[in-house]
XYZ file of C-alpha atoms in Angstrom:
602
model
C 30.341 -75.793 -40.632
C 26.654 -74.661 -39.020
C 28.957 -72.596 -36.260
C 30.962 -71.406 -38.708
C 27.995 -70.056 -41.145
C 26.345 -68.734 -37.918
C 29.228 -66.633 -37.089
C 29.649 -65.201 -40.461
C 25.512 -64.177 -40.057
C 26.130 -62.653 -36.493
C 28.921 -60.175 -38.067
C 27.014 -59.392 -41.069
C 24.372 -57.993 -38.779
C 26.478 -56.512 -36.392
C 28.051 -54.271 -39.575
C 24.547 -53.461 -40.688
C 23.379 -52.395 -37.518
C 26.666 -49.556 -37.023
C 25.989 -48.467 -40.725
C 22.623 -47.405 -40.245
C 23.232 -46.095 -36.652
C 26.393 -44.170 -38.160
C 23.255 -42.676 -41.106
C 21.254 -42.202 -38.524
C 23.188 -40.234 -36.813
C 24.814 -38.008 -40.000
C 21.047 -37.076 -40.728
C 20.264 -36.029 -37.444
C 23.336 -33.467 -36.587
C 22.170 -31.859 -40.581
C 18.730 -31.135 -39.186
C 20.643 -29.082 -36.136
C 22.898 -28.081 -38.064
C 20.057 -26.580 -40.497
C 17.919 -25.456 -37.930
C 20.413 -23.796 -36.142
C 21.995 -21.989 -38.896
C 19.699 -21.835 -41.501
C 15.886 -20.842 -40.177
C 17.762 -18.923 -36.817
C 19.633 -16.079 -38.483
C 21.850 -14.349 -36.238
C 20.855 -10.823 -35.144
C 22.708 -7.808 -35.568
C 22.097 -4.450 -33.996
C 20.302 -1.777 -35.566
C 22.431 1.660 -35.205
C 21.186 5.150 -35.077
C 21.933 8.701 -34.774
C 20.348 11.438 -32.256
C 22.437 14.696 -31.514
C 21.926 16.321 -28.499
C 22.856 19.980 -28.915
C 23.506 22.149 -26.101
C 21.597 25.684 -26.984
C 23.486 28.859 -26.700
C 21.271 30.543 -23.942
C 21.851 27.465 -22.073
C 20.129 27.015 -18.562
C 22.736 25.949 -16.033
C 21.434 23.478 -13.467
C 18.479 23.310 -15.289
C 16.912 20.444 -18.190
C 18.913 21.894 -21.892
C 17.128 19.111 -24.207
C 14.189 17.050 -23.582
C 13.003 14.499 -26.187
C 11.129 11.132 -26.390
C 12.836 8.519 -28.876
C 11.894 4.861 -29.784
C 14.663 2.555 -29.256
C 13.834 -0.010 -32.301
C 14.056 -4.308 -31.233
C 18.010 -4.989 -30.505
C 19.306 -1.697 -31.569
C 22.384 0.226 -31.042
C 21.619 4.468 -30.405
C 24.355 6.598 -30.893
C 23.919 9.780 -28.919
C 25.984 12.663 -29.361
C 26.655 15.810 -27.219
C 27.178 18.534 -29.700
C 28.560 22.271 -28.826
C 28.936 21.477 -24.717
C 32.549 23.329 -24.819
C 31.841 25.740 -27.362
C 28.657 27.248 -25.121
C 29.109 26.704 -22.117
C 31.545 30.212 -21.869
C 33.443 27.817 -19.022
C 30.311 28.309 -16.612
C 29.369 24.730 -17.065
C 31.644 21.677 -15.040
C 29.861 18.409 -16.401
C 26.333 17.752 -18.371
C 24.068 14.658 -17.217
C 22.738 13.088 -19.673
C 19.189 10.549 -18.922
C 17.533 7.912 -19.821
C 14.046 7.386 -19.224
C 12.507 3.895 -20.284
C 8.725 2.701 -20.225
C 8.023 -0.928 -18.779
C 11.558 -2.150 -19.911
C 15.194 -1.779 -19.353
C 17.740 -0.191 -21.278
C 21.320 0.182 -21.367
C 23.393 3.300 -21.625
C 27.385 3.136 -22.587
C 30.152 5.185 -22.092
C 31.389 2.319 -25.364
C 30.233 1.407 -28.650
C 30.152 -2.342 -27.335
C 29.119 -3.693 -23.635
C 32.320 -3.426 -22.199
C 32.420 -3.868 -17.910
C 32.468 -0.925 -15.983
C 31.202 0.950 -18.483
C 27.770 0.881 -19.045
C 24.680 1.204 -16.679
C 21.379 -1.448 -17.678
C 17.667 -0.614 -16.179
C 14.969 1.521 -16.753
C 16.481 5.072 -15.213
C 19.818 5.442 -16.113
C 22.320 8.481 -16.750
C 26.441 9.016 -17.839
C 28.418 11.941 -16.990
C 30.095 13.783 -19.663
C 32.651 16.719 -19.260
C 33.019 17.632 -22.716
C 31.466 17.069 -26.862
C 31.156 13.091 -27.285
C 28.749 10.133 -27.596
C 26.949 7.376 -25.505
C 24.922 4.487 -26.603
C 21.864 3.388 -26.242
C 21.480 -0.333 -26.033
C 17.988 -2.144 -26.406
C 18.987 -5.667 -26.239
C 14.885 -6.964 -26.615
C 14.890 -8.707 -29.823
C 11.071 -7.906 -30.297
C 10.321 -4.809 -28.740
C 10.942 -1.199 -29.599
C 11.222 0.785 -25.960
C 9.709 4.292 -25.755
C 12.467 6.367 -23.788
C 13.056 10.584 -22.591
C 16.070 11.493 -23.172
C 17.605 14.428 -21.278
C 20.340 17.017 -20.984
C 21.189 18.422 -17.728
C 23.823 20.833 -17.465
C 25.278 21.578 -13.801
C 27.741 24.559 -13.087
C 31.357 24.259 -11.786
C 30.237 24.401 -8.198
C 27.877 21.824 -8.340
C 28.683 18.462 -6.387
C 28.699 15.040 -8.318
C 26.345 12.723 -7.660
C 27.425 8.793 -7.253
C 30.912 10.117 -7.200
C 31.922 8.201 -4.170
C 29.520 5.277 -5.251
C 30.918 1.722 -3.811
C 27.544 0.154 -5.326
C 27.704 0.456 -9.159
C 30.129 -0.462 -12.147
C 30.744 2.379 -13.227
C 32.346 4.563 -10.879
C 30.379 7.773 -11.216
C 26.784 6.643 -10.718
C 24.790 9.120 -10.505
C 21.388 6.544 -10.251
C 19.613 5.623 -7.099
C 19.775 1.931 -5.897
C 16.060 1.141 -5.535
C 14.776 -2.261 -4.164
C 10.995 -3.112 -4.134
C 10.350 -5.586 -1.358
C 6.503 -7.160 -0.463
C 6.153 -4.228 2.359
C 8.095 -0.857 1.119
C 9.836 0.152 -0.828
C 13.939 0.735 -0.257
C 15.627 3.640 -1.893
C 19.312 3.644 -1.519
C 21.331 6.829 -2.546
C 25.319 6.127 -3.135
C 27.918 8.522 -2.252
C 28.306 12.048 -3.975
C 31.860 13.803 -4.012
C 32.190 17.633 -4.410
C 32.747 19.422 -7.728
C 36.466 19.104 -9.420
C 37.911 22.607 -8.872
C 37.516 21.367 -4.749
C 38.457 17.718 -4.403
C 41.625 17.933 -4.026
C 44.042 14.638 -3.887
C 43.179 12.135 -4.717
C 39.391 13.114 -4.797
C 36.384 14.440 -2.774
C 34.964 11.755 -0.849
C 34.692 11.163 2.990
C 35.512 14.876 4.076
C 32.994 16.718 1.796
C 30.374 17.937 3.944
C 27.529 17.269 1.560
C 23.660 17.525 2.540
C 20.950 14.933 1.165
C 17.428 15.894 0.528
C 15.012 13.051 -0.718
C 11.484 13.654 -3.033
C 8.614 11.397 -4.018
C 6.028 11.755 -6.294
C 2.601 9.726 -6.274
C 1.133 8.669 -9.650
C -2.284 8.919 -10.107
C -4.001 5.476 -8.838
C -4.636 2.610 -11.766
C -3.070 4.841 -14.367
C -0.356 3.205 -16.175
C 0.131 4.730 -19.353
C 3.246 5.761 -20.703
C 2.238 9.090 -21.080
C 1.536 9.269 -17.389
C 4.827 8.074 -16.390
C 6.758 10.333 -18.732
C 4.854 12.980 -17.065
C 5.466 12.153 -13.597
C 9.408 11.912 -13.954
C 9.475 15.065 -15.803
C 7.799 16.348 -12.176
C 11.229 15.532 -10.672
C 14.193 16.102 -13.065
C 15.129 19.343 -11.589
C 15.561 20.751 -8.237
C 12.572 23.390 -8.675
C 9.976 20.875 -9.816
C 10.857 18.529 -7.374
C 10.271 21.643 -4.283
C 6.656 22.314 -6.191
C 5.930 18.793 -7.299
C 7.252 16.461 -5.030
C 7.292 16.188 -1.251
C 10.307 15.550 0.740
C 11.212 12.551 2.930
C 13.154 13.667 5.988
C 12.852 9.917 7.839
C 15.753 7.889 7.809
C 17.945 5.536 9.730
C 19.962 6.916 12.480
C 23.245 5.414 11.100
C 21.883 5.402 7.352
C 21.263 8.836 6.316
C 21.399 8.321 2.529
C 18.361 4.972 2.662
C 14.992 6.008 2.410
C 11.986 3.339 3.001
C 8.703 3.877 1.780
C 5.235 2.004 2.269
C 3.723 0.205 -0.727
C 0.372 2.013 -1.942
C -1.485 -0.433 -4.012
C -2.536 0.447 -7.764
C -0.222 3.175 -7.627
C 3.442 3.856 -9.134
C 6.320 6.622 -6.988
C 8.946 8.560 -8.696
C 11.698 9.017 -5.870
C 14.638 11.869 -6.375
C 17.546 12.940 -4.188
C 19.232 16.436 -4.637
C 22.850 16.646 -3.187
C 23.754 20.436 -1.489
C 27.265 21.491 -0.809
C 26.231 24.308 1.528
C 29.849 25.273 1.699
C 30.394 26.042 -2.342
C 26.764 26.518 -2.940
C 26.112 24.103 -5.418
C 23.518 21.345 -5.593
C 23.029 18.746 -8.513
C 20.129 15.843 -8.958
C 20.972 12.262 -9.412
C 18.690 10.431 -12.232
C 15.083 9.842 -10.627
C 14.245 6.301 -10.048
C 10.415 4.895 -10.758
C 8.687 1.829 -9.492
C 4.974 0.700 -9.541
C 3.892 -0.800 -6.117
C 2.746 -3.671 -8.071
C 2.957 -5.245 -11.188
C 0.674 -3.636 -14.189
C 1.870 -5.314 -16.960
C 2.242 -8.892 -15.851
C -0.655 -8.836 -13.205
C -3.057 -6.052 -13.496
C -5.592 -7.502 -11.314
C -3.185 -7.115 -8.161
C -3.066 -3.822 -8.869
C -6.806 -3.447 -8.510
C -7.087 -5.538 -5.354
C -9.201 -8.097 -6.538
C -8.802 -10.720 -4.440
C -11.861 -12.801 -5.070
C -12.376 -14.594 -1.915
C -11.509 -11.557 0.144
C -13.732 -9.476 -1.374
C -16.744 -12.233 -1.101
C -16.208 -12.116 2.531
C -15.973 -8.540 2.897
C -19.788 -8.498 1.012
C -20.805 -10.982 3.674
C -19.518 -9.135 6.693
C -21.137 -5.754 5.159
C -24.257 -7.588 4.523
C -24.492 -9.021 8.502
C -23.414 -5.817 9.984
C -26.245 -3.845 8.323
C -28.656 -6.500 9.802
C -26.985 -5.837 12.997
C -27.887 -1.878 12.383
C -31.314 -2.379 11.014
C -32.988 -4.871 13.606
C -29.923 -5.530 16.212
C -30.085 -9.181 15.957
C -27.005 -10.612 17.253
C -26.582 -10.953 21.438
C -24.569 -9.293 23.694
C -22.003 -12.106 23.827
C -21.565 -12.231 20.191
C -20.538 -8.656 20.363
C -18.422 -9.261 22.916
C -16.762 -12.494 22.352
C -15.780 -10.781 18.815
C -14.258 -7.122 20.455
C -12.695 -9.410 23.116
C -10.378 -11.414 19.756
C -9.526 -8.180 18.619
C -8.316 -6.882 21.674
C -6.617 -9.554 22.490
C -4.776 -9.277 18.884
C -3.999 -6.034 19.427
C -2.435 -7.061 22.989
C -0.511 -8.969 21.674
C 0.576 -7.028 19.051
C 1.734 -4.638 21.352
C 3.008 -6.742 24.031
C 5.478 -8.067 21.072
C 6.675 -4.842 20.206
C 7.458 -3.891 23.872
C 9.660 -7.331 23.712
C 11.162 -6.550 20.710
C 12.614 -9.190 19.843
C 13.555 -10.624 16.066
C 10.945 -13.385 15.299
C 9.849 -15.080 12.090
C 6.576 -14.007 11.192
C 4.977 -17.884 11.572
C 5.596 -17.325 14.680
C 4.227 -13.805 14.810
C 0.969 -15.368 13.149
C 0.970 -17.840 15.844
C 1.340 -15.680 18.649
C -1.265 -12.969 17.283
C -3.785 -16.089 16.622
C -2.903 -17.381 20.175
C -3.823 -13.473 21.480
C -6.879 -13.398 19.700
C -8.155 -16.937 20.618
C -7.371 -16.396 24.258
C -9.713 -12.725 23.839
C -12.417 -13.953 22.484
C -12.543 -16.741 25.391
C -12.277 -13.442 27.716
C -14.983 -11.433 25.882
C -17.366 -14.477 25.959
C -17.306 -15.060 29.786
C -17.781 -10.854 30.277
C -20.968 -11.326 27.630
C -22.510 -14.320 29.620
C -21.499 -13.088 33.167
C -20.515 -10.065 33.310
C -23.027 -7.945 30.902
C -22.081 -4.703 32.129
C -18.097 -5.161 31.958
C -18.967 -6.501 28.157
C -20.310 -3.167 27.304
C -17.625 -1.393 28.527
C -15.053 -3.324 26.973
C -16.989 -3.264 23.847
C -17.048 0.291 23.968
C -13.248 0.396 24.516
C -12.554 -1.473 21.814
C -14.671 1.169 19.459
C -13.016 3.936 20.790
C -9.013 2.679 20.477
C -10.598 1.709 16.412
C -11.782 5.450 16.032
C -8.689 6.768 17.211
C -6.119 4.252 15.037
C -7.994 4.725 12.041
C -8.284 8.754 12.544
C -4.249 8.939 13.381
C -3.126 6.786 10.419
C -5.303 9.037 7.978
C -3.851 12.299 9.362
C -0.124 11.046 9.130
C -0.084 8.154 7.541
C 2.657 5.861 9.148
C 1.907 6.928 12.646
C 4.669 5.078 14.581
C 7.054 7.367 12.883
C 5.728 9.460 15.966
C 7.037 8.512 19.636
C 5.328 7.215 21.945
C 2.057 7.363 19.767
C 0.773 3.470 21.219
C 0.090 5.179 24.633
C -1.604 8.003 22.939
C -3.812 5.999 20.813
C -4.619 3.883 24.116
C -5.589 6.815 25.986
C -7.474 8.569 23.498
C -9.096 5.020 22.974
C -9.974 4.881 26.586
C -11.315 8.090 26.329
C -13.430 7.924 23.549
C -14.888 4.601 25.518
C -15.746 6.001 28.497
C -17.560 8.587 26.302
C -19.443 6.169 24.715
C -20.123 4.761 27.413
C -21.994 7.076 29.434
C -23.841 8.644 26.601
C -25.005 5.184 24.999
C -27.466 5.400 27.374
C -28.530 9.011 27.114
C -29.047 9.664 23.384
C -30.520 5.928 22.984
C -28.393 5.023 20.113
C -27.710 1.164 21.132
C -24.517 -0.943 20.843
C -25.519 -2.544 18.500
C -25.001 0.756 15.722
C -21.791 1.043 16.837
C -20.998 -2.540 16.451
C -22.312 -2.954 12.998
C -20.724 0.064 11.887
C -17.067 -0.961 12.539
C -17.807 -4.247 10.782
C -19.258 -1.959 7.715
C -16.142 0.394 7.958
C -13.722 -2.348 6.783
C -16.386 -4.186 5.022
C -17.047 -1.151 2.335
C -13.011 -0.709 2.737
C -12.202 -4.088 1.598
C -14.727 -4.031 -1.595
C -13.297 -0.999 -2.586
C -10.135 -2.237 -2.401
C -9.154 1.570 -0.200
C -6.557 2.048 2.078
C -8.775 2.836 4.723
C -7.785 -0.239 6.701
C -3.664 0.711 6.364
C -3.138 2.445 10.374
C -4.184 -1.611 10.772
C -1.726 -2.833 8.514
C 0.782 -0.483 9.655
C 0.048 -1.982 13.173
C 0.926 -5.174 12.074
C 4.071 -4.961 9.871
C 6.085 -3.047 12.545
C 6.283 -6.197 14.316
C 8.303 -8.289 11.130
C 9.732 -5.078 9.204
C 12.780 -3.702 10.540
C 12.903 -0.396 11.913
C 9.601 0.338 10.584
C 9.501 3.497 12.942
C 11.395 4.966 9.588
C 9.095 3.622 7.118
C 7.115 6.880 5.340
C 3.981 6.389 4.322
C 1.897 8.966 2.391
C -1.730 9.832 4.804
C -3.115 11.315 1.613
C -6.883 9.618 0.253
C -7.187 9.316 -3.260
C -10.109 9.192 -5.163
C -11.173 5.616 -4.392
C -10.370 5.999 -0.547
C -12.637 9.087 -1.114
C -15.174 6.873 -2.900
C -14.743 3.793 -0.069
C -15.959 6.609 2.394
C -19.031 7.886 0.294
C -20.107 4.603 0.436
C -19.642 3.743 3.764
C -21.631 7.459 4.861
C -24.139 6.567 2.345
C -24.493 2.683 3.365
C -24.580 3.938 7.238
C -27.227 6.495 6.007
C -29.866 4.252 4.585
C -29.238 1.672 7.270
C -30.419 4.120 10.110
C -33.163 5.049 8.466
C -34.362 1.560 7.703
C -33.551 0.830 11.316
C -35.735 3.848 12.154
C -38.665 2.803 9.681
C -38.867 -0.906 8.992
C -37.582 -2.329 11.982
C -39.352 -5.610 13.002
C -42.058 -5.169 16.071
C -40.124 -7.032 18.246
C -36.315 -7.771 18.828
C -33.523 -8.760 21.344
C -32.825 -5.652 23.072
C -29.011 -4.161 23.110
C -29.576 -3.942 26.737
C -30.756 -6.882 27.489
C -28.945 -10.738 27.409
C -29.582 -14.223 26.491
C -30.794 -16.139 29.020
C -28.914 -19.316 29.966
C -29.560 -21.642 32.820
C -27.051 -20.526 35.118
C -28.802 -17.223 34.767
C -32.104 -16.664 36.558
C -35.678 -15.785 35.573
C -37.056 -11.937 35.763
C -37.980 -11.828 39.088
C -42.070 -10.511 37.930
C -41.640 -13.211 35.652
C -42.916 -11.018 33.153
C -40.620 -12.037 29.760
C -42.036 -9.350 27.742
C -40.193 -7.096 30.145
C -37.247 -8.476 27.990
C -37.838 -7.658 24.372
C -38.252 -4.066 23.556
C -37.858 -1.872 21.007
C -34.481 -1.133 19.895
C -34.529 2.116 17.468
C -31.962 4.665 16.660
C -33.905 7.264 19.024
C -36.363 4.658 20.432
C -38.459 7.020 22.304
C -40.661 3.950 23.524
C -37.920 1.892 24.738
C -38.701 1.855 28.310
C -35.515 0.235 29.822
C -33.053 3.046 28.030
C -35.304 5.397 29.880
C -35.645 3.511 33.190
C -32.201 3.559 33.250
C -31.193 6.880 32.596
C -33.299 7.816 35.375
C -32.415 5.182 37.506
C -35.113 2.708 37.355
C -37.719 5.463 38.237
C -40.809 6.041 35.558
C -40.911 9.713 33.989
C -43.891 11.353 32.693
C -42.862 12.780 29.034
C -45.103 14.549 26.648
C -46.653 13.353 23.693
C -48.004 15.260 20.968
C -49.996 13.939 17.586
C -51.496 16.859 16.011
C -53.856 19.102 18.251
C -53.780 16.787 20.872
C -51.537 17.542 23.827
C -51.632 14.509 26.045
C -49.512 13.044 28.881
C -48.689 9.919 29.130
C -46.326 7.045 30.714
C -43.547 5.741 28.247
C -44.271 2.478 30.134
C -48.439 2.298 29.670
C -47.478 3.563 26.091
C -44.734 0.903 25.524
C -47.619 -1.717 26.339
C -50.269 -0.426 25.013
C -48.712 -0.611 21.521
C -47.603 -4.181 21.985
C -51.243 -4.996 23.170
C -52.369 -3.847 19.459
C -49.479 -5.371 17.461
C -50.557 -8.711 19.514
C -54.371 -8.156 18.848
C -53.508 -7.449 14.970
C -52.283 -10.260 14.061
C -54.689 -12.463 15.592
């Protein structure tokens, strides 16, 4: 009876346990059901009406209508071409029609609805149309309104199409450029044109038109992204006479890719690329739609557009800040000097000994094989500072001289290995410089370690500034892991903050040499001179003062500079203080100094 009573207990619970899972579970699916449909309405496009009209004096080849629209949150434009075959007095063969959007992408339609292969989505698109009709403008962005240009170009009946062999795009006249932004250049990829209707023949005009390319770039003021700024700087390139005036042309290209353009990045700063298409044989020429790209990203990380990288910029204060007390009192030894020109020659050997290899390697191992170079220079560079003084300041002035000539190249033409041969040039030209330096070091008393503290200032000031005054280094680097970088353009022009990076640096160097000149301790490790380790032996007069001497920019007391420019043998010189003409011995006068400085501070 007990078993029986429990059983009847276990299945009462058992059916109120599926009841109120069964609620339970009715309640929750009308909370989706109400959230979903109730507080998430679903959208529906906003549609609008802008007429394009073609004017009467129409312009062939030329922009007809120019206007700047706001596409409103998930909207639908309707844009209609209005009096094309009534004006164009059968003159015109096919109007382009453009759109221009600011920060985000658009789509343009040959279709009242997204329909494949015929539409076109980013932010500078354009249709063909041969006749009166409408396109739409899609913004799909459910809470912003897009500012867009809308234009009207109107080509004439000998004019060739752009993107009308395209093999890249949807639609099959594309008359966009492909462009692809990678972490090193930029990649601009033009598709296919075909020659105008009246010549194409059957069943069209690709692969035997003779067609000529011609590619255009425009640079965008630096750390100026404004819409009206961009506006401006397409309108610079929408047809073939602004782009000759405003733009400059790009003749470097792959040997077996005529039509692909690569161009380097230039921080803070956006590009406006353009291709015209020629048909020399018709005479006829046409634009495809210009394509825009910032070299970073403004509007999700505005500090990398500015450089400001924190801890690079902390070090590059520190360098500056120990290379102007290497100007100013010339404190670091010659094997310092040397143990850090013999790392960067022996980076740069390596860097070139890779490219003579040429072969394709992952750029870890590039880093570790640059590191490797470097490691295995500065071991070099400290044995020539400790043993081999002389050699040291040769090689340090070698060094100098291939950095003058690298940095000089790359801000005359930019990209210099677009130029053959140019490694041997800048070698020579560095050995030259050197050898320069290295005879008149000596002569006009200006000591090593100027030189030396300069370079380190150079790219010290550079990297504050965030300038492009270090980019012939860069370049130097990236040929090595970017293919056929030889074809890479990159602008040479400074703008105002690589103009601003060099004021500094001219006015840093400035007040440096004249504190070096003025307030330059009594006493200080000579350029000339070297640290004395045991393996090294004493002065032979055993006379240490022999060893520190005055090291000034014209240090017309430093004995040794002129011992040695006359080959160890004293010189009488004349001094003059006022009215009194006396002759004297730079080496009495050398001492005699030091004897009151001593006597002074006792």
């Amino acid at each position: 009876m007990m078993a029986r009573n429990g059983v009847r207990c276990f299945v009462w619970f058992l059916c109120l346990f599926v009841f109120f899972a069964l609620t339970v579970s009715v309640s929750i699916a009308n909370d989706v059901s109400h959230i979903s449909g109730t507080e998430q309405p679903k959208l529906e496009l906003v549609r609008e009406v802008v007429e394009l009209t073609v004017p009467v004096a129409l312009k062939p080849n030329d922009i007809n209508d120019y206007r700047e629209i706001t596409l409103q949150p998930y909207s639908n434009t309707r844009i209609h071409i209005a009096n094309l075959t009534k004006n164009d007095a059968q003159s015109i063969g096919y109007a382009l029609v453009q759109l221009n959007a600011f920060e985000y992408n658009v789509t343009l339609s040959y279709n009242s609805s997204i329909i494949e292969g015929g539409h076109l989505t980013g932010q500078n698109v354009g249709l063909l149309m041969y006749g009166d009709g409408d396109l739409y403008a899609f913004n799909l962005n459910p809470h912003q309104a897009v500012w867009v240009s809308l234009v009207l170009m109107l080509y004439n009946t000998s004019a060739p199409i752009p993107g009308g062999c395209n093999l890249e795009f949807p639609v099959e006249v594309s008359p966009i450029l492909n462009l692809t932004l990678t972490p090193e250049i930029i990649i601009v990829d033009t598709p296919a044109a075909s020659v105008a209707k009246p010549f194409q023949g059957s069943p069209n005009g690709c692969g035997k038109a003779r067609l000529e390319y011609e590619s255009y770039y425009y640079i965008m003021p630096t750390h100026d992204f404004s819409q009206r700024t961009y506006f401006a700087a397409i309108n610079r390139l929408l047809s073939y006479t602004a782009a000759k005036l405003s733009g400059r042309q790009n003749t470097l290209h792959a040997p077996l890719l005529p039509n692909r353009h690569k161009y380097g990045r230039i921080t803070g700063r956006g590009m406006v690329f353009v291709t015209a298409v020629i048909d020399p044989v018709h005479r006829g020429f046409a634009l495809y739609v210009p394509a825009h790209t910032y070299s970073c990203k403004p509007f999700l990380n505005l500090a990398g557009c500015y450089g400001l990288n924190i801890p690079l910029r902390v070090f590059a204060i520190l360098l500056t800040i120990v290379a102007v007390l290497e100007v100013i009192i010339g404190w670091l030894p010659l094997f310092v000097k040397c143990l850090a020109a013999g790392g960067v020659m022996g980076a740069f050997g390596t860097v070139e000994a890779l490219n003579v290899l040429d072969k394709p390697l992952d750029l870890e191992w590039i880093v570790l094989f640059i590191v490797g170079g470097a490691i295995v220079g500065c071991i070099v560079g400290l044995l020539m500072g400790l043993f081999a003084p002389v050699a040291g300041r040769i090689f340090c002035s070698f060094m100098t001289g291939y950095l003058i000539c690298l940095t000089l190249f790359g801000m005359i033409n930019g990209n210099i290995y677009t130029l053959p041969n140019i490694s041997w040039y800048v070698a020579l030209g560095g050995m030259l410089i050197g050898a320069i330096l290295t005879v008149a070091l000596p002569i006009i008393l200006i000591t090593r370690s100027v030189i030396f503290g300069a370079i380190c200032i150079f790219y010290g000031v550079n990297a504050v500034f965030g300038a492009r005054l270090d980019y012939p280094l860069r370049h130097f680097v990236r040929r090595l892991y970017v293919e056929n970088y030889e074809r890479v353009y990159s602008d040479p022009s400074l703008d105002a903050n690589d103009c601003l990076a060099l004021a500094a640096f001219t006015f840093t160097m400035a007040v440096t040499l004249f504190m070096r000149s003025r307030y330059q301790s009594d006493e200080v490790q000579d350029d000339y001179s070297r640290i004395e380790f045991p393996c090294q032996g004493r002065p032979a007069n055993g006379d240490d003062e022999d060893r520190i001497e005055r090291s000034t920019v014209i240090a017309a007391d430093d004995t040794a500079a002129y011992q040695r420019f006359v080959n160890e043998q004293p010189i009488i010189t004349r001094w003059t203080n006022g009215d009194d003409d006396v002759f004297e011995s730079p080496e009495s006068n050398s001492r005699f100094y030091r004897l009151l400085r001593r006597n002074a501070r006792r």
